[in-house]
mmCIF file of C-alpha atoms in Angstrom:
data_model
loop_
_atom_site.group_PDB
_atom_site.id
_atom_site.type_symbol
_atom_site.label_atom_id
_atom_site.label_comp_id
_atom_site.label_asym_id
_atom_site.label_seq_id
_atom_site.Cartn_x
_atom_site.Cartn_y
_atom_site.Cartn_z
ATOM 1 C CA UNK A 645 -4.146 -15.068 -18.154
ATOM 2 C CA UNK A 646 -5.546 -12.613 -15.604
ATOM 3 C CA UNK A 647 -4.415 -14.793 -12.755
ATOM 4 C CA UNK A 648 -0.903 -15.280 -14.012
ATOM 5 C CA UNK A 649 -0.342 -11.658 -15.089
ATOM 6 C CA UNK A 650 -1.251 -11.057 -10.855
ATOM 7 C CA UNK A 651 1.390 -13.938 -10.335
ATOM 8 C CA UNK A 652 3.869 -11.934 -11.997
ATOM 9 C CA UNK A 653 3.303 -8.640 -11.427
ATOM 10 C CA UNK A 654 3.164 -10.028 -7.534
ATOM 11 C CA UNK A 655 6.776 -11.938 -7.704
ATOM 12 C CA UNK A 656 8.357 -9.129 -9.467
ATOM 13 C CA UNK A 657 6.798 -6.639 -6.725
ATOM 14 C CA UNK A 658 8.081 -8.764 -3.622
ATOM 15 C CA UNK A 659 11.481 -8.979 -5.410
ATOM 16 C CA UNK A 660 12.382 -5.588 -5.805
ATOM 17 C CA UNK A 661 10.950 -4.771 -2.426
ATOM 18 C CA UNK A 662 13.195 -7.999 -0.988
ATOM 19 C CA UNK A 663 16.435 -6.856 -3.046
ATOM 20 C CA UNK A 664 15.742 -3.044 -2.553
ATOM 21 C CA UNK A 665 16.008 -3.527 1.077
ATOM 22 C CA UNK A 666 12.134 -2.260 1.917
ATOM 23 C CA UNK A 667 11.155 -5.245 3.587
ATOM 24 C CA UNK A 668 13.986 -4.369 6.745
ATOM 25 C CA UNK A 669 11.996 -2.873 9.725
ATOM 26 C CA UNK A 670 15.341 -1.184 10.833
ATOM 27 C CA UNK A 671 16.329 0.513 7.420
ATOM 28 C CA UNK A 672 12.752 1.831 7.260
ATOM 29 C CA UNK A 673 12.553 3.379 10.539
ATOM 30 C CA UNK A 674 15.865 4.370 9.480
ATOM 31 C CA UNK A 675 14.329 6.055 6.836
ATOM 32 C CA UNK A 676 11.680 7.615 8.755
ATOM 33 C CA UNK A 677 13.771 8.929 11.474
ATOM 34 C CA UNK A 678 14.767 12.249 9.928
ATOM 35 C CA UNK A 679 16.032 13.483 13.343
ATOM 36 C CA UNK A 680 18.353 10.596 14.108
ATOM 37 C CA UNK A 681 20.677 8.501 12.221
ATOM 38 C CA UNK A 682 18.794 9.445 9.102
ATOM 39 C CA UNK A 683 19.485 6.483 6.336
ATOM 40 C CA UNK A 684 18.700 8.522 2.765
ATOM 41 C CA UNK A 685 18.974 4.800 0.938
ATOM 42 C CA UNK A 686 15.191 4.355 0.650
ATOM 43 C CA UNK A 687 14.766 7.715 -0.994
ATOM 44 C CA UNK A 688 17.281 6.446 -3.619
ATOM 45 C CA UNK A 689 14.952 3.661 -3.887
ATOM 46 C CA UNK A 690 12.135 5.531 -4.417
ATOM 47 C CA UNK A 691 13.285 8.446 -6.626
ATOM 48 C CA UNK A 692 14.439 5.287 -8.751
ATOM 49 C CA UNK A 693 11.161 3.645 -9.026
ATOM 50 C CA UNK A 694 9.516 6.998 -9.920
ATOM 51 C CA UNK A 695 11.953 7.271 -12.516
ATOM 52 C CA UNK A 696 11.190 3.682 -14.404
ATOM 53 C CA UNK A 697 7.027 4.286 -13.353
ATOM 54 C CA UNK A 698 6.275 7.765 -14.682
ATOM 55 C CA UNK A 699 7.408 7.746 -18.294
ATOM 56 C CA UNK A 700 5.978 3.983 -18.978
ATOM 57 C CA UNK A 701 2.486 5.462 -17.150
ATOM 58 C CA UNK A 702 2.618 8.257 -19.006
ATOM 59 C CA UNK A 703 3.246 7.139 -22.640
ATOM 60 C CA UNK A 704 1.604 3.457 -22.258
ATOM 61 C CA UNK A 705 -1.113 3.304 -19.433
ATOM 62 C CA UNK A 706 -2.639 6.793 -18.854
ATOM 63 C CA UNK A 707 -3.885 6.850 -22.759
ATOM 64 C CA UNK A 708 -5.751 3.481 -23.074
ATOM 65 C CA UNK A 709 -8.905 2.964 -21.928
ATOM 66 C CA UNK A 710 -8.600 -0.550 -21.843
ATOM 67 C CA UNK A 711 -5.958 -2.540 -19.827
ATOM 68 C CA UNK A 712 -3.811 -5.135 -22.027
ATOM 69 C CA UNK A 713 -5.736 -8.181 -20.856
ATOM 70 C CA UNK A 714 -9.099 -6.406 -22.658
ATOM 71 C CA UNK A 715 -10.657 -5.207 -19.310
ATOM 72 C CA UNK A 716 -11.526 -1.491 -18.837
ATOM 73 C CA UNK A 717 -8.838 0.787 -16.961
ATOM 74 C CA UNK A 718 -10.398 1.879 -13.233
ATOM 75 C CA UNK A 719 -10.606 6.254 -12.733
ATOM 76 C CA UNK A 720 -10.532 7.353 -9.928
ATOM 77 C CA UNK A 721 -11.018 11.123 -10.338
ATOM 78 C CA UNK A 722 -7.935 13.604 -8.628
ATOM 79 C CA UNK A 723 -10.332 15.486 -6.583
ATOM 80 C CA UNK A 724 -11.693 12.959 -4.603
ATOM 81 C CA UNK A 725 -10.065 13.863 -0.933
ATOM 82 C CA UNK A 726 -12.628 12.928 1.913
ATOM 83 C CA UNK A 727 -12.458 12.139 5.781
ATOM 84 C CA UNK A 728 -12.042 8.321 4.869
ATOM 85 C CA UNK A 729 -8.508 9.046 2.461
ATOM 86 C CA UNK A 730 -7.137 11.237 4.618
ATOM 87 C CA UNK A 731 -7.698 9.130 7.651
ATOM 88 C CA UNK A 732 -6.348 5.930 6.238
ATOM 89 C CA UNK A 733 -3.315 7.469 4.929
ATOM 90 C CA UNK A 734 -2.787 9.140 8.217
ATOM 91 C CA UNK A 735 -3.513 5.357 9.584
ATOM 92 C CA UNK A 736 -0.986 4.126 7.251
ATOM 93 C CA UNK A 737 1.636 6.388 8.289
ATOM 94 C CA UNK A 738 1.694 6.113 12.035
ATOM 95 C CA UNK A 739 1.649 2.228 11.677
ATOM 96 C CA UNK A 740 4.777 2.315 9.229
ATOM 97 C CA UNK A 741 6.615 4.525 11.365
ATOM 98 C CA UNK A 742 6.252 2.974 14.483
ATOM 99 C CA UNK A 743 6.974 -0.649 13.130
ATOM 100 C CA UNK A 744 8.512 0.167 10.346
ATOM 101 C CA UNK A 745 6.491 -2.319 8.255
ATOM 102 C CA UNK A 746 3.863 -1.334 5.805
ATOM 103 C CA UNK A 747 1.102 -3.948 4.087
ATOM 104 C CA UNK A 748 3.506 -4.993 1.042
ATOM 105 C CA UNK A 749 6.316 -5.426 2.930
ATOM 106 C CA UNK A 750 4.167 -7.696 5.610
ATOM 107 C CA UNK A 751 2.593 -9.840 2.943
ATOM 108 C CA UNK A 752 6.221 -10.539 1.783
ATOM 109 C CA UNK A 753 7.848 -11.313 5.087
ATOM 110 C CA UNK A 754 4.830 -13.967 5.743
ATOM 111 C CA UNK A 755 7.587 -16.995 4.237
ATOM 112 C CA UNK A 756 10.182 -15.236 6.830
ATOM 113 C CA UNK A 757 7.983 -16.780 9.743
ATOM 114 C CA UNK A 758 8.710 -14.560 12.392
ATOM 115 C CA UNK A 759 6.246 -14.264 14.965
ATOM 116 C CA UNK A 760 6.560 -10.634 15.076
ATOM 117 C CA UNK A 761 5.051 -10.101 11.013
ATOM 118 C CA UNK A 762 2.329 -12.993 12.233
ATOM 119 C CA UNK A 763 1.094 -10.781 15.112
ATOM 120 C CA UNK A 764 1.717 -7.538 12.390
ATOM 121 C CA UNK A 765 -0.679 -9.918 10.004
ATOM 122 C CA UNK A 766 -3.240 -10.525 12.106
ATOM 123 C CA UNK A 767 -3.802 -7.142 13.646
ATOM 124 C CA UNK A 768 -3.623 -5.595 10.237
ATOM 125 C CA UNK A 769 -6.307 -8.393 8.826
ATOM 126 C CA UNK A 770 -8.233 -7.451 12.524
ATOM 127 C CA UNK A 771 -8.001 -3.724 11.666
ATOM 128 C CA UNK A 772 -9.440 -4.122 8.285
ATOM 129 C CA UNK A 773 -12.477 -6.410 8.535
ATOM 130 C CA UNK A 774 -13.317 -3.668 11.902
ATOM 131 C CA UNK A 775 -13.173 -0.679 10.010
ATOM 132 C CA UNK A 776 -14.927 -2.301 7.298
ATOM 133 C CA UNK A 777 -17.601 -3.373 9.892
ATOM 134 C CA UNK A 778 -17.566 -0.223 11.354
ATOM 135 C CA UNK A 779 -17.411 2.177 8.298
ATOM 136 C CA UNK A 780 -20.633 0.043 6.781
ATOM 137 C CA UNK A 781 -22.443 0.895 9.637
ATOM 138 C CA UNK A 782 -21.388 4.137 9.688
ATOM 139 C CA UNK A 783 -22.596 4.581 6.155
ATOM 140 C CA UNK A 784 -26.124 3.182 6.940
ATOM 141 C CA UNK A 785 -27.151 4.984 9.668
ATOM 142 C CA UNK A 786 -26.437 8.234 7.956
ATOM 143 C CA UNK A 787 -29.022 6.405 5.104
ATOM 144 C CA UNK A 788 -31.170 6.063 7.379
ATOM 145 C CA UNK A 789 -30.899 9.513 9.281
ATOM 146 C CA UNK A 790 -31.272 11.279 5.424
ATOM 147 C CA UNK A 791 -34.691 8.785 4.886
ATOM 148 C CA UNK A 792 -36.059 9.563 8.211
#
């Protein structure tokens, strides 16, 4: 059931990001270009997601402690704002605004088979397994420096 909720919940994701227009490297940067030829449409977008997300979290998934498949809901406390967060989001926003394409977007684009979202794939799948080298040993060194 788990899998096939993810199957959903993945298909109906891709969709709206296909038909909302998200998943266009030009409207995005479009978007993001605030001192150009601004295009507001993705704001719409946005501001109309928020609109369907926020009541449904806050009357049906912020109050259970338990998920509807049985499995217990994941916290992750407000005030938690460190180097890494920051960093990544920063990350994240530089690589958006220069390509235009963001992780969900990419994944989606993968059946367009353009070169250009291959290349975007594999640096972003390079990018991930180096920080995650890099971070790990990052984190164990400063172990070791606090044993020593």
């Amino acid at each position: 059931m788990k899998l096939l909720t993810s199957l959903f919940a993945g298909l109906l994701f891709g969709l709206g990001m296909a038909l909302s227009g998200m998943m266009d490297p030009a409207r995005v940067t479009g978007f993001l270009d605030l001192a150009g030829a601004w295009d507001p449409s993705l704001a719409f977008v946005m501001g109309g997601a928020l609109a369907v997300f926020m009541p449904g979290y806050f009357l049906l998934v912020k109050p259970r402690r338990l998920s509807l498949l049985g499995e217990p809901m994941a916290r992750v406390p407000a005030s938690v704002l460190d180097r890494r967060l920051i960093g990544g989001a920063a990350l994240f926003g530089i690589g958006w605004g220069l390509v235009g394409i963001c992780p969900g977007p990419a994944l989606s684009l993968i059946s367009s088979g353009q070169p250009m979202i291959m290349l975007f794939i594999g640096a972003m799948a390079a990018g991930i397994l180096l920080v995650d080298k890099v971070w790990n040993r990052v984190l164990e060194k400063a172990r070791q420096h606090r044993i020593a």
